[in-house]
Tab-separated table of C-alpha atoms and ligand atoms in Angstrom:
chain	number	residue	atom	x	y	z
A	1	UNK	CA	-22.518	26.911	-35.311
A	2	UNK	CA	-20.213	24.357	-33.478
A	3	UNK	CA	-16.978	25.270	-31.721
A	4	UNK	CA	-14.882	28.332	-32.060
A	5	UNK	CA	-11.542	28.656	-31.199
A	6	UNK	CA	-12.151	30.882	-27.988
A	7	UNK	CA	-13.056	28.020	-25.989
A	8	UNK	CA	-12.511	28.874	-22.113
A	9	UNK	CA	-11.201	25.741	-21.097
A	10	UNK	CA	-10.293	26.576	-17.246
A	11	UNK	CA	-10.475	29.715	-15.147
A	12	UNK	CA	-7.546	30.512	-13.671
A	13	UNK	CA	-7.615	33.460	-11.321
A	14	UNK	CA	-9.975	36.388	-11.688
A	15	UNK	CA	-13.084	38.563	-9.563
A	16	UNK	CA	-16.720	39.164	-10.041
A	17	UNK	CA	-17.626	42.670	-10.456
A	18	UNK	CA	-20.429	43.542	-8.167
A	19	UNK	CA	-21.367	47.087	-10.125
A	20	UNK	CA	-19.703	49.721	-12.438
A	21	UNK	CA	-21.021	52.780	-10.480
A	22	UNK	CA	-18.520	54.626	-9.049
A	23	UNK	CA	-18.143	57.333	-6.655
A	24	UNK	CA	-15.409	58.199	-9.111
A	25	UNK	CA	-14.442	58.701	-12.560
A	26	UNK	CA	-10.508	57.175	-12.558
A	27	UNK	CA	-8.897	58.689	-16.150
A	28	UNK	CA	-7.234	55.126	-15.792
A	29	UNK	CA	-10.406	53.007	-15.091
A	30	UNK	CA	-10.192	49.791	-17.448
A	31	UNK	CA	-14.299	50.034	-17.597
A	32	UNK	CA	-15.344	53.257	-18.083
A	33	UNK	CA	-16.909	53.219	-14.393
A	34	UNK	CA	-18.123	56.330	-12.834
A	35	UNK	CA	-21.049	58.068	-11.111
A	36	UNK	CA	-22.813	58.127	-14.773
A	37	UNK	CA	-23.710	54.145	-14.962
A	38	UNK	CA	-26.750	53.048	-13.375
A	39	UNK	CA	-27.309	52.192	-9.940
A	40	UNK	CA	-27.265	48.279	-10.548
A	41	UNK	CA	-25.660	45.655	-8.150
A	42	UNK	CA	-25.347	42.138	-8.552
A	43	UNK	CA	-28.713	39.917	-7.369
A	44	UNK	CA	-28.280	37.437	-4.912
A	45	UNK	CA	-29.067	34.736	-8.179
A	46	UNK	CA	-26.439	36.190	-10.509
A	47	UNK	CA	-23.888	36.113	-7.452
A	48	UNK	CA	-24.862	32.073	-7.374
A	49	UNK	CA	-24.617	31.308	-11.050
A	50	UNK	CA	-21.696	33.317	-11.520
A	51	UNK	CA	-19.959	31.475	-8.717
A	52	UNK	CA	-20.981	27.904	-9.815
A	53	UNK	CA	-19.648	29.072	-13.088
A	54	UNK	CA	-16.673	29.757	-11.770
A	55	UNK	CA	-16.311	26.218	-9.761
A	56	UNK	CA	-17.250	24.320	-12.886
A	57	UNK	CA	-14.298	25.901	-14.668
A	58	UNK	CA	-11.835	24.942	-12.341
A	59	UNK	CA	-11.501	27.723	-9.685
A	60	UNK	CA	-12.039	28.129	-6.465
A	61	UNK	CA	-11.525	31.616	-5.133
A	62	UNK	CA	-12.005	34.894	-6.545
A	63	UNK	CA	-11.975	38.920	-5.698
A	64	UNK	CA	-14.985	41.045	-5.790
A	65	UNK	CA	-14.428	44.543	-7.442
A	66	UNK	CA	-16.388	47.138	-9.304
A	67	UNK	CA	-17.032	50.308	-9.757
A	68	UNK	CA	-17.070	50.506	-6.034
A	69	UNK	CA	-18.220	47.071	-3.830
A	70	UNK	CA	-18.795	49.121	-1.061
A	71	UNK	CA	-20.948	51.585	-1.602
A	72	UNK	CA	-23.513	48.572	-1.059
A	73	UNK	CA	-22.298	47.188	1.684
A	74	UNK	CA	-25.867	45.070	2.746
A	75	UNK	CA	-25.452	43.855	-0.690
A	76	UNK	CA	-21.890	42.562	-0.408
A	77	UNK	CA	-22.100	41.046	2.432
A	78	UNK	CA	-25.256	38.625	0.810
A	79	UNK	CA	-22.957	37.935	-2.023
A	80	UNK	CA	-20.249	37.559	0.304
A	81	UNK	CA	-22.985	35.207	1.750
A	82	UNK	CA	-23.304	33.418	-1.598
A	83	UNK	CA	-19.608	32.921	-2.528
A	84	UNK	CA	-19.470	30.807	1.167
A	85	UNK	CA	-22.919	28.864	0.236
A	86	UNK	CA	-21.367	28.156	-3.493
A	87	UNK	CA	-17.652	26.708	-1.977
A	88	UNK	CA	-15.446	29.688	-3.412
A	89	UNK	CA	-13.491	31.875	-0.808
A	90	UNK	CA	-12.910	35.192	-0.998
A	91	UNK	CA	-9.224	36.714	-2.593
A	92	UNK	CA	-9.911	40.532	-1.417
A	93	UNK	CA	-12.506	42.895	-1.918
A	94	UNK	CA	-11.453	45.950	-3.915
A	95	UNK	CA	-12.041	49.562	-2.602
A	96	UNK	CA	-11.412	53.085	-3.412
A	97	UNK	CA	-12.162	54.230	0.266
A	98	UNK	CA	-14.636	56.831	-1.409
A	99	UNK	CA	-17.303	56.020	1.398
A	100	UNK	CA	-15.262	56.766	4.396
A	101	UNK	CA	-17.263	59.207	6.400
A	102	UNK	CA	-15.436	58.901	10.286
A	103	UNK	CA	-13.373	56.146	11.768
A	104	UNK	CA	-16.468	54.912	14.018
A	105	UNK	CA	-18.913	54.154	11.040
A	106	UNK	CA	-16.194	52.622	9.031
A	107	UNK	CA	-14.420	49.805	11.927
A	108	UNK	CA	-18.312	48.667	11.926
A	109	UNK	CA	-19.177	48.673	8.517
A	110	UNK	CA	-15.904	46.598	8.312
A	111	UNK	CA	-16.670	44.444	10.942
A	112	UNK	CA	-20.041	43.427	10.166
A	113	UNK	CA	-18.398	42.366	6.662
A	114	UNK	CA	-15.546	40.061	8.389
A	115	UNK	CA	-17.844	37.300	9.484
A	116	UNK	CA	-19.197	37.097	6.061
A	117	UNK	CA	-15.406	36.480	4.449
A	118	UNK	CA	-14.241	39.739	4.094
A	119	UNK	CA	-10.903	39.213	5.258
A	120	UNK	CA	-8.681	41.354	3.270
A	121	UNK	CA	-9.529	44.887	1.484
A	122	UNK	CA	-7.054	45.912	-1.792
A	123	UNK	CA	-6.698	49.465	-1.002
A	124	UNK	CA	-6.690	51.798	-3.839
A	125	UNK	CA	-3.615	54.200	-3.186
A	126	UNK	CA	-3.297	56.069	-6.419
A	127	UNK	CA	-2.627	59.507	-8.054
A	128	UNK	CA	-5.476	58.829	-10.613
A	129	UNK	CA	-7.847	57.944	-7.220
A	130	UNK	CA	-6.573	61.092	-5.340
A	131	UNK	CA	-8.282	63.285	-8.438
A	132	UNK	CA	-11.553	61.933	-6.632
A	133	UNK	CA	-10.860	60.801	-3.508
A	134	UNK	CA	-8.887	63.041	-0.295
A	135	UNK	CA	-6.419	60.958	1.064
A	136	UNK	CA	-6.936	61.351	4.473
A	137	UNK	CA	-10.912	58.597	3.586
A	138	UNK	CA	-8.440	56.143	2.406
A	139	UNK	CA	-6.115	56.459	5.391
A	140	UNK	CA	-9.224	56.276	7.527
A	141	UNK	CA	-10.105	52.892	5.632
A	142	UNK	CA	-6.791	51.279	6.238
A	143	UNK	CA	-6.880	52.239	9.907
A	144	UNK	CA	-10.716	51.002	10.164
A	145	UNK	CA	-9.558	47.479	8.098
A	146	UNK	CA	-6.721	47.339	11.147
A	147	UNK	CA	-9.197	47.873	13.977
A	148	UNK	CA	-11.872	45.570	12.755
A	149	UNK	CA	-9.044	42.625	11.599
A	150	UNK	CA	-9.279	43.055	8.069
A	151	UNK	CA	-5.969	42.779	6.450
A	152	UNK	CA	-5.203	45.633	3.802
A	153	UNK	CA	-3.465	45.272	0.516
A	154	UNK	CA	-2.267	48.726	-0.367
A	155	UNK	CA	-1.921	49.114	-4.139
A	156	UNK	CA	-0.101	50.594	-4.625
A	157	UNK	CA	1.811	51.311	-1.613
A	158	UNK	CA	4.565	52.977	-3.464
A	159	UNK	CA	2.171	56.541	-4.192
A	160	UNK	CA	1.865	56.720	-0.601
A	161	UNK	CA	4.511	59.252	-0.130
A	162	UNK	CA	3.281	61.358	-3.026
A	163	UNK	CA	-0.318	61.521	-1.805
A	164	UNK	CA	0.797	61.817	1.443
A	165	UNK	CA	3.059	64.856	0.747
A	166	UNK	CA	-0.200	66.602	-0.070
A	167	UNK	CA	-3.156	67.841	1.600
A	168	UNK	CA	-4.993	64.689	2.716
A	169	UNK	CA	-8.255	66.500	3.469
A	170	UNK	CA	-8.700	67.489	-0.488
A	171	UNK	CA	-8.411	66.002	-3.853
A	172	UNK	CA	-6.072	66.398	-5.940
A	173	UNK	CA	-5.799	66.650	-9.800
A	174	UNK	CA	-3.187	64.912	-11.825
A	175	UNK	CA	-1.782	68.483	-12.820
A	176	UNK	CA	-0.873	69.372	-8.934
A	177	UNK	CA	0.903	66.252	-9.170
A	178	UNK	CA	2.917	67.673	-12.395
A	179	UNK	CA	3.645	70.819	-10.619
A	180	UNK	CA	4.820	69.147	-7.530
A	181	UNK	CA	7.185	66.118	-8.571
A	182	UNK	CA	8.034	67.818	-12.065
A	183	UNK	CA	6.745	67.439	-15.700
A	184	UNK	CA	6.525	63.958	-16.891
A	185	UNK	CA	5.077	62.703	-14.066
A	186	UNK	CA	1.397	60.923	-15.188
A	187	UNK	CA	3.655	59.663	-17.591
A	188	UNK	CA	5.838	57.761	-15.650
A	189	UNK	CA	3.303	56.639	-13.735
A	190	UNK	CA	3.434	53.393	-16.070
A	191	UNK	CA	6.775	52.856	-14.918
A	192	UNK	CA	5.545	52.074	-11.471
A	193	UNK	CA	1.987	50.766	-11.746
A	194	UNK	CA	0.848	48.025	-13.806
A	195	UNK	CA	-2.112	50.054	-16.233
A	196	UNK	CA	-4.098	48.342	-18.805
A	197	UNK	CA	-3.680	50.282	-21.893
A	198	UNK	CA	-7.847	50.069	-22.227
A	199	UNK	CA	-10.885	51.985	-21.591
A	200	UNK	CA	-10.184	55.036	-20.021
A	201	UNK	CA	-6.486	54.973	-19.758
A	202	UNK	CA	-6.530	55.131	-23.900
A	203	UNK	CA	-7.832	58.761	-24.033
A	204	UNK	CA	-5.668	59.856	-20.903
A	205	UNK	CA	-2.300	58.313	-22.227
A	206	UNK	CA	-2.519	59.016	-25.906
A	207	UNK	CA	-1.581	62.094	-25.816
A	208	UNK	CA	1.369	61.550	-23.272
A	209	UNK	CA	2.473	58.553	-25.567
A	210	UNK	CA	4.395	57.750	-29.015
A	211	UNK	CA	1.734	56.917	-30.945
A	212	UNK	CA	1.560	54.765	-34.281
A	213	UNK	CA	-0.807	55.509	-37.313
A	214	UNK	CA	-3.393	53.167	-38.677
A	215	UNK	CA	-1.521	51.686	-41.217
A	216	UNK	CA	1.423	50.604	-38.819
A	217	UNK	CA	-0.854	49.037	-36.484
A	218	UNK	CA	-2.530	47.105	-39.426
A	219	UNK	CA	0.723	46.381	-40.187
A	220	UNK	CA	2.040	44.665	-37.072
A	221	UNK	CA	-0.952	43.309	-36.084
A	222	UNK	CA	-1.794	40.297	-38.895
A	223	UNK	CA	-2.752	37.463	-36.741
A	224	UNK	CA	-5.973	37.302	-34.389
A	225	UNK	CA	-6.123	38.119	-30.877
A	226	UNK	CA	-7.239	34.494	-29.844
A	227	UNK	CA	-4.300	34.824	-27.014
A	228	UNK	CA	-5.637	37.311	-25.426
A	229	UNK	CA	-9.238	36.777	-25.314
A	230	UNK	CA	-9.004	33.389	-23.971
A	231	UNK	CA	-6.489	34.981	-21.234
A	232	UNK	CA	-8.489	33.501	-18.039
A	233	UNK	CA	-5.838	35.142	-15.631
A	234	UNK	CA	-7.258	37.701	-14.933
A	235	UNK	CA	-10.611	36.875	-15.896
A	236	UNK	CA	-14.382	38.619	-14.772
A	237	UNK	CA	-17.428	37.967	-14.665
A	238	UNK	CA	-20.163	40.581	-14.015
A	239	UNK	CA	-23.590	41.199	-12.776
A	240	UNK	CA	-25.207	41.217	-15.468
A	241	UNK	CA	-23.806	37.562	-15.827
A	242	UNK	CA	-21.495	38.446	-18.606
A	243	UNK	CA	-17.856	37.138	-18.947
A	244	UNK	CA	-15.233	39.810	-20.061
A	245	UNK	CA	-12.976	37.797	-22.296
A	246	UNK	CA	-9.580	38.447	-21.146
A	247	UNK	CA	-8.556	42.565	-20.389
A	248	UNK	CA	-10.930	43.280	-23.349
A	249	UNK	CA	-13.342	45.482	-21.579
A	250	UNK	CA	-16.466	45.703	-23.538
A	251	UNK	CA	-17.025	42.759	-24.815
A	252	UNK	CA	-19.159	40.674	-23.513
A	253	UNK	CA	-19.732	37.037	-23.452
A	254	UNK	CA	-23.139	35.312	-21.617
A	255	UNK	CA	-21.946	33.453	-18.803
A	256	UNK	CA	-23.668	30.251	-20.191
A	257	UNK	CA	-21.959	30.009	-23.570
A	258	UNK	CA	-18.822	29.477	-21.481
A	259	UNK	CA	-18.343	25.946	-21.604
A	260	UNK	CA	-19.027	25.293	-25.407
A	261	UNK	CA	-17.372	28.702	-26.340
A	262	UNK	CA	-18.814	31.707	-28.349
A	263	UNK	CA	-20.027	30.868	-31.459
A	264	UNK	CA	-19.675	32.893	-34.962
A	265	UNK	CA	-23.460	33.182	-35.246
A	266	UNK	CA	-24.107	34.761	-31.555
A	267	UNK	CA	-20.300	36.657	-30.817
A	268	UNK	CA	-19.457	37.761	-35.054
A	269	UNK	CA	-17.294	40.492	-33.903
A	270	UNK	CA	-15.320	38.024	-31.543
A	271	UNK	CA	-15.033	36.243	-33.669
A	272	UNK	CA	-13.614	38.167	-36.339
A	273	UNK	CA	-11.302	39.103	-33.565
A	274	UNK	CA	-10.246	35.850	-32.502
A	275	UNK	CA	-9.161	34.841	-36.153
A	276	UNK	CA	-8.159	38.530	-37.924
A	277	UNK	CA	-7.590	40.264	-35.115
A	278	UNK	CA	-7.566	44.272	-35.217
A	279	UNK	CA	-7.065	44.177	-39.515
A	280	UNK	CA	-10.465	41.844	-39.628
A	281	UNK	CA	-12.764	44.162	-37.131
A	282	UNK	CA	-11.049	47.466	-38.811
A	283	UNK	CA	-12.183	45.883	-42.606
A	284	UNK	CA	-15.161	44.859	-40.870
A	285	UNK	CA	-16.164	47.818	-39.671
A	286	UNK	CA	-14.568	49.834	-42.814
A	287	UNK	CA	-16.561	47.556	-44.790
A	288	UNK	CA	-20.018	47.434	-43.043
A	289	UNK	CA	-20.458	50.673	-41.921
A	290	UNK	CA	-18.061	53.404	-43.235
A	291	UNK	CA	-15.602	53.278	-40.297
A	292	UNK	CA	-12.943	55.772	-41.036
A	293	UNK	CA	-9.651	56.315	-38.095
A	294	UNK	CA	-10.410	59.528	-36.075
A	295	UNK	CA	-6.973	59.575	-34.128
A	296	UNK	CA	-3.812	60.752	-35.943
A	297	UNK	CA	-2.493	57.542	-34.065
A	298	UNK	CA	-2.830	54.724	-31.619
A	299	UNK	CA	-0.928	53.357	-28.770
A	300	UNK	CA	-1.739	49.967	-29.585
A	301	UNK	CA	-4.261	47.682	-31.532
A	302	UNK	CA	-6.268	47.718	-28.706
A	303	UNK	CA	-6.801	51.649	-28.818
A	304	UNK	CA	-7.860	51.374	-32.313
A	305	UNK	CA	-10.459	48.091	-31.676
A	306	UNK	CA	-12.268	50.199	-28.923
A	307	UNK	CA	-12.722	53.117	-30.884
A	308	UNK	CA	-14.454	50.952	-33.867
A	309	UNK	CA	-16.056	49.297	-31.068
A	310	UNK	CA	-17.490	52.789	-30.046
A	311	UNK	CA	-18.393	53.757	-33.674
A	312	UNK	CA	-20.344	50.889	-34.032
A	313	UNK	CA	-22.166	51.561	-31.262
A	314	UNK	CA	-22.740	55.015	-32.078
A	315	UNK	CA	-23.607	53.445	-35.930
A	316	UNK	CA	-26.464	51.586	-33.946
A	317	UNK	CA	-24.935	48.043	-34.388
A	318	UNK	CA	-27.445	45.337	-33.186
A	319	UNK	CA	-26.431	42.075	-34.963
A	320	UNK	CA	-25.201	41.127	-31.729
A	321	UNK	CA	-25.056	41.734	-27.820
A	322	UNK	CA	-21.095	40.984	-27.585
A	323	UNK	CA	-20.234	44.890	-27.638
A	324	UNK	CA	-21.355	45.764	-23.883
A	325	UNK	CA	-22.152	46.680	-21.276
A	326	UNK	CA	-24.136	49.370	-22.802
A	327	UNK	CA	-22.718	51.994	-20.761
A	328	UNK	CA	-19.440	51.313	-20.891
A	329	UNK	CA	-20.342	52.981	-24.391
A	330	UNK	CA	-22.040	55.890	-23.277
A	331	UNK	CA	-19.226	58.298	-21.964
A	332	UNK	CA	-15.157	57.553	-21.980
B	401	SF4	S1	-10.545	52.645	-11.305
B	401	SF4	FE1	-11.799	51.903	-9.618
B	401	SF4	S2	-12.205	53.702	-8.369
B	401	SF4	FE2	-11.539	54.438	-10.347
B	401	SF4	S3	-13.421	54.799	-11.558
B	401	SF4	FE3	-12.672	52.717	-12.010
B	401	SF4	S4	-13.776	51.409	-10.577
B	401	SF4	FE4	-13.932	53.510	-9.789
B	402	SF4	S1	-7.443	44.390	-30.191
B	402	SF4	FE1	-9.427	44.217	-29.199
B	402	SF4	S2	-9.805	42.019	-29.019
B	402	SF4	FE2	-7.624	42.285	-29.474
B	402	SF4	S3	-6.659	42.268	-27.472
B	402	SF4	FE3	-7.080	44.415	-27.985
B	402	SF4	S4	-9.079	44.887	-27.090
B	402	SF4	FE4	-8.821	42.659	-27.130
């Protein structure tokens, strides 16, 4: 088949995720990372080819996040290693601090990174990262990043006071939150953090949402979702040398079919969803393989699109690789 109409014409801004395994298990994690997924980091070769991808499409500097970057750190600092070999420069590096073990071990693990182009860390600062992660590792990190010269990007600075009010040397789940800053408040965490309304988030937000039924999202959604999955910015591209078209985590489109664009033959259910959007995948699917709504509602089109996308997985669907990575169908 020739051209389809999700050409990625340039890259604008975007990271390379290094791995999905996670130390933790976010209820807000746009991927469906956690300690489940398979111990896989990017290769040194991947790194390369997903860099020179990048340069060829027009950008020049990305972010490396995960799952967790660090829990590798011998590993990041070759693909650190890489991105300087391959002319792109380093953004940040993400981390949720979950490998803090004492100040000592973490200024050097830092500083053996700097050389290589780590020169600023995006904190994770979070209530949905405090279910996993004490508060008192990620404090640790941020005073390590200061010691060894990394700058720190707190995000989001703004929970600091909430996480600090508690006991940094524990956890703490979303529900001790509730009971401390009053009912409502996972909810209006959306008023103060920017959340995807994907992966896990869906399944932790539905409830706390107005939801709409099947028939009103087929309703307001009648054109295709070309928009969004040609969105490069905030684009990835992963070790397994897939591209994530736009926020639409799992799907997956092979690195090399970039440049001439998926095509209807390889990427059918992108397709569909470039030119029918969430009505075209949901008759699909309806159509194909007895897909039938299991929510009493949805937040959003995008709520209803990975659920099919999870029953067709579960169906065994195999006309294609574009539904993946595999375990980001395993386990919400
Ligand atoms: S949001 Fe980040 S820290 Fe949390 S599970 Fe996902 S990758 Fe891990
Ligand atoms: S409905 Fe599906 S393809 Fe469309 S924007 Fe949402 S996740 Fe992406």
């Amino acid at each position: 088949m020739g051209l389809s109409g999700l050409n990625i014409g340039r890259l604008a801004s975007g990271g390379i995720i290094t791995n999905y395994f996670c130390a933790s298990a976010c209820r807000h994690c746009l991927y469906n990372c956690g300690p489940h997924w398979e111990k896989s980091y990017i290769s040194v070769e991947v790194a390369e080819n997903n860099f020179r991808a990048v340069r060829a499409l027009g950008c020049s500097a990305v972010h490396i996040g995960g799952g967790e970057p660090l829990l590798r750190p011998e590993k990041l600092g070759a693909v650190l290693d890489a991105a300087r070999r391959s002319g792109i420069s380093i953004d940040y590096v993400e981390t949720n601090s979950s490998w803090f073990k004492d100040p000592e071990s973490a200024e050097a693990l830092l500083s053996g990174l700097r050389p290589k182009g780590l020169h600023k860390l995006l904190v994770s600062i979070s209530p949905f990262h405090n279910e996993h992660i004490p508060f008192a590792r990620t404090q640790g990190v941020m005073d390590a990043a200061r010691r060894a010269g990394v700058r720190i990007f707190p995000w989001v600075a703004e929970f600091i006071p909430d996480l600090s009010a508690l006991d940094g040397s524990r956890p703490h789940a979303l529900s001790e939150f509730e009971a401390r800053y009053g009912k409502g408040y996972v909810r209006r965490i959306l008023d103060r953090y920017w959340i995807h309304m994907g992966g896990r988030a869906l399944d932790t937000f539905r409830p706390l949402l107005r939801t709409k039924t099947l028939e009103h999202i087929l309703g307001e959604n009648t054109t295709g979702c070309r928009r969004e999955l040609t969105d490069t910015s905030h684009f990835h591209l992963d070790l397994f040398g897939n591209y994530i078209p736009g926020l639409c985590s799992g799907l997956a489109v092979d690195r090399d079919d970039l440049e001439n664009g998926p095509s209807s033959d390889k990427y059918p259910i992108l397709n569909i969803l470039g030119a029918k959007g969430i009505s075209g995948l949901f008759d699909f699917a309806a159509r194909e393989y007895g897909f039938r709504p299991q929510q009493a509602g949805y937040i959003n089109k995008c709520d209803l699109c990975t659920e099919i996308r999870f029953f067709l997985v579960k169906e065994g669907y195999d006309r294609s690789k574009e539904l993946g990575p595999e375990e980001f169908y395993l386990r919400r």
